Every structure is written in C-alpha cells, then in structure tokens.
Coordinates of C-alpha atoms in Angstrom, one line a residue:
L1 CA 6.0 19.1 -28.8
Y2 CA 6.5 16.3 -26.3
N3 CA 9.2 14.0 -25.0
D4 CA 7.9 10.5 -25.3
T5 CA 10.8 8.9 -23.3
D6 CA 11.0 11.2 -20.4
P7 CA 7.9 13.4 -19.9
L8 CA 9.0 14.8 -16.6
F9 CA 12.2 16.7 -16.1
I10 CA 13.4 16.7 -12.5
H11 CA 16.3 18.7 -11.0
Y12 CA 17.4 19.7 -7.4
Y13 CA 18.7 23.1 -7.0
F14 CA 21.0 24.4 -4.2
H15 CA 20.0 27.2 -2.1
G16 CA 20.4 30.6 -3.8
T17 CA 19.5 31.7 -7.4
S18 CA 20.3 29.4 -10.3
E19 CA 20.1 30.2 -14.1
V20 CA 18.1 27.6 -15.9
K21 CA 18.1 27.3 -19.7
L22 CA 15.8 25.1 -21.7
V23 CA 16.9 24.2 -25.1
I24 CA 14.4 22.5 -27.4
T25 CA 15.3 20.7 -30.7
D26 CA 12.7 19.6 -33.4
N27 CA 13.0 16.6 -35.7
D28 CA 14.4 18.9 -38.4
G29 CA 17.3 20.1 -36.1
G30 CA 15.7 23.5 -35.5
K31 CA 16.3 24.9 -31.9
D32 CA 14.8 27.4 -29.7
S33 CA 15.5 28.1 -26.1
V34 CA 14.3 30.1 -23.1
S35 CA 16.0 31.0 -19.8
T36 CA 14.9 31.9 -16.2
Q37 CA 16.0 32.0 -12.8
V38 CA 15.1 29.6 -9.9
S39 CA 15.6 31.0 -6.4
V40 CA 15.6 28.5 -3.5
S41 CA 15.6 30.4 -0.1
T42 CA 15.1 29.8 3.8
F43 CA 14.1 32.2 6.4
Q44 CA 14.8 32.5 10.0
K45 CA 12.0 34.3 12.3
K46 CA 12.8 35.4 15.8
L47 CA 9.9 35.3 18.0
N48 CA 9.5 36.7 21.6
G49 CA 8.8 33.4 23.4
G50 CA 9.3 29.7 23.1
I51 CA 7.1 27.5 20.9
Y52 CA 5.6 25.0 22.8
G53 CA 3.0 23.8 20.4
G54 CA 3.7 23.2 16.7
L55 CA 3.4 25.1 13.3
T56 CA 0.4 24.8 11.2
A57 CA 1.1 25.1 7.3
V58 CA -2.3 25.7 5.7
N59 CA -1.0 25.8 2.2
R60 CA 2.3 26.6 0.4
N61 CA 2.1 30.3 1.4
R62 CA 0.5 30.5 4.8
I63 CA 1.9 29.3 8.1
Y64 CA 0.3 29.8 11.6
V65 CA 2.7 30.0 14.6
A66 CA 2.1 30.8 18.3
D67 CA 4.7 31.4 20.9
S68 CA 4.4 31.4 24.6
Y69 CA 5.1 35.2 25.0
L70 CA 2.4 37.3 26.8
D71 CA 2.7 40.9 26.3
P72 CA 1.3 42.8 29.4
I73 CA -0.6 45.3 27.4
N74 CA -1.4 43.6 24.0
G75 CA -1.8 39.9 25.1
A76 CA -0.7 36.8 23.3
K77 CA -0.9 36.2 19.6
I78 CA -0.7 33.7 16.7
Q79 CA 1.3 35.1 13.8
I80 CA 0.3 34.2 10.2
I81 CA 3.4 34.2 8.0
D82 CA 4.0 33.6 4.3
R83 CA 6.6 31.2 3.0
K84 CA 9.3 33.9 3.2
G85 CA 8.7 34.6 6.8
T86 CA 6.9 38.0 6.3
S87 CA 4.1 38.6 8.7
L88 CA 0.7 39.0 7.1
F89 CA -1.4 39.6 10.3
D90 CA -1.8 38.6 13.9
L91 CA -4.7 36.9 15.9
I92 CA -4.7 38.3 19.4
L93 CA -5.6 36.3 22.5
G94 CA -5.7 37.1 26.2
N95 CA -3.6 34.3 27.6
R96 CA -0.2 32.3 27.1
I97 CA -0.4 29.9 24.3
F98 CA 1.1 26.4 24.6
T99 CA -0.8 24.7 21.9
T100 CA -0.8 24.4 18.1
P101 CA -3.4 26.3 16.1
S102 CA -5.9 24.0 14.4
V103 CA -7.2 24.9 11.1
T104 CA -10.1 23.7 9.0
S105 CA -10.3 23.3 5.2
D106 CA -11.9 26.7 4.9
S107 CA -8.9 28.2 6.9
S108 CA -10.9 28.8 10.1
V109 CA -8.6 28.9 13.2
F110 CA -9.1 27.4 16.6
I111 CA -6.6 27.5 19.6
T112 CA -6.6 27.1 23.3
S113 CA -5.0 29.7 25.6
G114 CA -5.3 29.3 29.4
T115 CA -8.9 28.4 30.2
N116 CA -10.3 29.7 26.8
L117 CA -11.0 28.6 23.4
N118 CA -11.0 31.1 20.5
G119 CA -12.0 30.7 16.9
F120 CA -11.3 33.0 13.9
N121 CA -12.3 33.1 10.4
K122 CA -9.6 33.0 7.6
G123 CA -9.5 36.9 7.6
G124 CA -8.7 36.9 11.3
A125 CA -12.3 38.0 12.5
P126 CA -13.6 36.1 15.7
L127 CA -16.2 33.5 14.8
W128 CA -17.8 33.7 18.3
P129 CA -17.0 35.4 21.7
T130 CA -14.1 33.8 23.6
L131 CA -15.4 30.4 25.2
P132 CA -14.4 29.7 28.7
L133 CA -13.6 26.1 29.4
G134 CA -13.5 26.1 33.2
G135 CA -9.9 24.6 33.3
N136 CA -6.4 25.1 31.8
S137 CA -6.0 23.6 28.6
R138 CA -2.7 22.6 26.8
V139 CA -4.4 20.4 24.4
T140 CA -4.5 21.2 20.7
P141 CA -8.2 21.0 19.6
S142 CA -9.1 18.1 17.3
I143 CA -11.3 19.2 14.4
D144 CA -14.2 17.0 13.1
E145 CA -15.2 18.6 9.7
I146 CA -18.0 15.9 9.1
S147 CA -19.9 17.0 12.2
R148 CA -18.5 20.5 12.3
R149 CA -17.3 20.0 15.9
I150 CA -14.1 20.6 18.0
Y151 CA -13.1 18.2 20.7
L152 CA -10.7 18.8 23.7
G153 CA -10.1 18.2 27.2
V154 CA -9.1 20.4 30.1
S155 CA -7.4 20.2 33.6
N156 CA -10.5 19.8 35.5
S157 CA -11.1 16.5 33.7
N158 CA -13.9 17.9 31.6
F159 CA -14.0 16.8 28.0
F160 CA -15.9 18.9 25.4
A161 CA -17.6 18.5 22.0
I162 CA -18.1 22.1 20.6
D163 CA -19.9 23.2 17.6
Y164 CA -17.0 25.2 15.8
Q165 CA -19.3 27.3 13.7
G166 CA -21.2 28.9 16.7
G167 CA -19.0 28.2 19.7
K168 CA -21.7 26.2 21.5
V169 CA -20.9 23.3 23.8
M170 CA -22.9 20.3 22.2
W171 CA -22.0 17.8 25.0
N172 CA -19.4 17.3 27.8
V173 CA -18.3 14.3 30.0
I174 CA -16.3 14.5 33.2
C175 CA -13.5 12.1 33.1
D176 CA -11.4 10.4 35.8
A177 CA -8.4 12.7 35.5
P178 CA -7.1 15.9 33.6
I179 CA -6.8 15.3 29.8
E180 CA -3.4 16.3 28.4
S181 CA -3.4 14.9 24.8
S182 CA -5.5 15.6 21.8
A183 CA -8.4 13.3 20.8
V184 CA -8.1 11.3 17.6
I185 CA -10.8 10.1 15.2
T186 CA -10.8 6.8 13.5
S187 CA -12.1 6.1 10.1
D188 CA -15.1 4.4 11.4
R189 CA -16.0 7.5 13.6
K190 CA -14.7 6.5 17.1
L191 CA -13.3 9.3 19.1
V192 CA -10.5 8.3 21.3
F193 CA -8.3 10.0 24.0
M194 CA -6.4 9.2 27.1
T195 CA -6.6 10.9 30.5
K196 CA -3.7 11.5 32.8
L197 CA -4.3 8.4 34.8
G198 CA -3.8 6.3 31.7
T199 CA -7.6 5.7 31.0
M200 CA -8.8 5.3 27.4
Y201 CA -12.1 6.9 26.6
G202 CA -14.0 6.1 23.5
F203 CA -17.1 7.6 22.0
D204 CA -19.0 6.4 18.9
I205 CA -19.6 9.8 16.9
S206 CA -21.0 8.2 13.8
T207 CA -24.4 9.6 14.9
D208 CA -25.2 13.0 16.1
I209 CA -26.2 12.3 19.7
A210 CA -25.0 14.1 22.9
H211 CA -22.9 11.7 24.9
T212 CA -23.3 11.5 28.7
V213 CA -21.0 8.5 29.1
P214 CA -18.2 6.9 27.0
G215 CA -18.9 3.9 24.8
W216 CA -15.4 2.5 25.7
K217 CA -13.5 2.9 28.8
V218 CA -10.6 1.1 30.2
N219 CA -7.5 1.7 32.6
F220 CA -4.3 0.1 31.5
G221 CA -2.6 0.9 34.9
E222 CA 0.1 2.9 33.1
V223 CA 0.3 6.7 32.3
S224 CA 0.0 7.7 28.6
L225 CA 0.2 11.5 28.2
K226 CA 0.6 11.9 24.4
S227 CA -2.1 11.2 21.5
V228 CA -2.5 7.8 20.3
A229 CA -2.0 6.7 16.8
I230 CA -4.4 5.0 14.5
D231 CA -3.4 2.5 11.8
N232 CA -5.3 1.7 8.5
T233 CA -7.5 -0.9 10.3
D234 CA -8.6 1.6 13.1
H235 CA -6.5 -0.1 15.7
I236 CA -5.0 2.2 18.4
I237 CA -1.3 2.4 19.3
F238 CA 0.2 4.3 22.2
G239 CA 3.3 4.3 24.7
T240 CA 3.3 4.6 28.2
D241 CA 5.4 5.9 31.2
K242 CA 6.4 2.2 31.9
G243 CA 8.2 1.8 28.6
N244 CA 5.4 -0.2 27.0
V245 CA 3.8 0.1 23.7
Y246 CA 0.2 -1.3 23.3
K247 CA -1.8 -2.0 20.2
V248 CA -5.4 -2.4 21.0
K249 CA -8.9 -2.6 19.3
L250 CA -12.1 -1.1 20.1
G251 CA -14.7 -3.9 19.7
A252 CA -18.5 -4.1 19.8
N253 CA -20.4 -3.5 23.0
G254 CA -17.7 -1.4 24.6
T255 CA -14.9 -4.1 24.7
I256 CA -11.4 -3.3 24.3
T257 CA -9.0 -6.0 23.2
T258 CA -5.2 -5.7 23.6
L259 CA -3.6 -7.2 20.4
W260 CA -0.2 -6.9 21.7
K261 CA 2.1 -5.3 24.1
V262 CA 5.8 -5.0 23.9
S263 CA 8.4 -3.4 26.4
L264 CA 11.1 -0.9 25.3
S265 CA 13.8 0.6 27.3
T266 CA 12.1 3.3 29.6
S267 CA 9.4 5.8 29.7
I268 CA 7.7 6.9 26.4
N269 CA 6.6 10.5 26.2
S270 CA 5.9 10.7 22.6
S271 CA 3.3 9.8 20.1
P272 CA 3.7 6.8 17.7
V273 CA 4.3 7.6 14.1
L274 CA 3.2 5.1 11.3
D275 CA 4.5 5.1 7.9
A276 CA 2.7 4.1 4.6
Q277 CA 3.2 0.4 5.2
G278 CA 2.0 0.7 8.8
F279 CA 5.6 0.2 10.6
I280 CA 5.4 2.0 13.9
Y281 CA 8.2 4.4 15.0
I282 CA 8.5 5.8 18.7
G283 CA 11.1 7.4 20.9
D284 CA 11.8 7.0 24.5
E285 CA 13.5 8.8 27.4
E286 CA 16.7 7.0 26.9
G287 CA 17.1 8.3 23.5
F288 CA 16.3 5.2 21.5
F289 CA 14.3 5.6 18.3
T290 CA 12.6 2.3 17.5
K291 CA 10.9 0.8 14.7
L292 CA 8.2 -2.0 15.5
N293 CA 6.5 -4.5 13.3
P294 CA 2.8 -3.6 13.3
E295 CA 1.7 -7.3 13.2
N296 CA 3.2 -8.2 16.6
G297 CA 5.2 -5.4 17.9
A298 CA 8.6 -7.0 17.3
V299 CA 11.5 -4.5 17.4
L300 CA 12.9 -4.3 13.8
W301 CA 15.8 -1.9 14.7
K302 CA 16.8 0.8 17.3
F303 CA 18.7 3.9 16.9
N304 CA 20.4 5.6 19.8
A305 CA 20.0 9.4 19.5
K306 CA 22.0 9.7 22.8
A307 CA 19.4 12.1 24.4

C-alpha cells in the first residue's frame, strides 16, 4: 500500500503527549486504523557552575556538557547525559573546565582543563595519562581524523600537534603570542589559527611531516581572538577588535592575499558563521548582527539586538 501523491506525511506536534490515529482506506473502501501516542518534551538540568564552553551532541541520545565547577575533593567533570537529561556517567578531571569537549566519530572524547589535555574512550576510560601542556589552555581541541591528531595552542604561545590515539606530541611550534582560539582545517588540508596579537599562522598538513616553522604567517595589525571561518573555496573569514571583517586566501609559496576588508560598527568578538549559500553572518559589541555578501563583503542587512 502506498500513496502516490504524498509519500511523506509531516505533522508538527506541541510539547506534551498527543494521540495519533492513522486510518487507511483501500481501493474497495475497506478501512483499517492504528493509534499511538507521540510525546514531545524538553528538560532543564541544573549544573554546579557556569558553562564557558559549548555542548557537544554526539548523536540523538548522547550529549557531553562540562561546567566550570571544581569540587575540592572530586575535581571537575564532564557529564554525559541522554536526550531526557538523565546522567549516564561522568568523566573526571583535575582542573576547572572552560572549553567544549571534542568528540571523534568513534566517540572518543578530548578536553583541556587548566594546563592539561585529557582523552577518554566512549566508555569513559582514559586513553592515555593526563598530558601536561606547559601553559593554560581555554581552547577547544581541533580534531583531524585523517591524521588522527589533535591541534591546540596554550597561554605560553606553544602550539601542539598531538597523536590522539597515544597522547604523544608529534610536533610543536612556538608562536608570537598566546593562542586563545581553536584551529580550523580547510578542505585542501591547511591548518589555520590566530594568536592573541592577531597573527595568522598556517601549516600544510597534507603530508605527515613534523613542522618546525609555519608555511604561512602574517600579522594584520588587529587582534582576532575567535576562530576563523572557512568558505567552500577554502577562503578564510575573520573579525577583529577594530570592527573589521577580512576575507583572505592562503596562496602558494607562503603568500596570503586579502580579498576584501569591510568595516563594521565596533569590536568583533565572535566567529563568523556561513550559510549554505556562503553568506556571512557576524555580531559586534554594539549589538549589531550583520549579513555580508561573500563576494565583496557588502552589508546586506543589519539587525540591532540592543546588547
């Protein structure tokens, strides 16, 4: 039995429990029916401390959340909860957590706390002993599943590439300032991040070599503390403390070309977001949420959120 005019039935339900009855009529007028209940619910879960990072939803029924509370006896923890807010189990760490858990496709979990990096398998067992980083990190680790590595920077200006299966540092580079944003990886395998001085570093990770110097390095004279965005042509977009939005290209032989630069109202302390058509959305400190044309940076509209 099929419906050749509307093969997909869609209905939106309110919160709570709804009775649903499906009635089917065949070509001879015979009828049959079946009934069920559809429950739509939300939950509210109280944590002990503020959430400075984000939440990580691994699938429809598993969410990783870390708050900033540090118990003097039991330490800090990542809570794994299901879609109803029920705690499944905790991952225990020794320092306050200000970052978001990073999770691989096999549900391994990686997170920074204080000066340490920890890795756990999907069952909550440590993958390797706690790895000291030598500096504080409030950076969410960036996962590269192709090379099985984690990338992150710390407060003493050190940037690490770490084998996430064994917890071994594969290479590291001392940069010109602390790193307070997560690295990103383009589709053509360029690793890019910004330091606190506004210097962009780029590394070609298409081959499995240990880097000692960056392949790209440029200072724009403006501070950018949030992660850059990447469009579908591997161009890089970021905002700065002077209220400018840049779109740049990493070219051959270590060259970096500014494709366009536009000035918005005031300091930008958020990462740009791109939609499916490539349009750019970004917020600034005056409370303006702006949509930009990806071709030239022209402002298409502004919304004043008043904060």
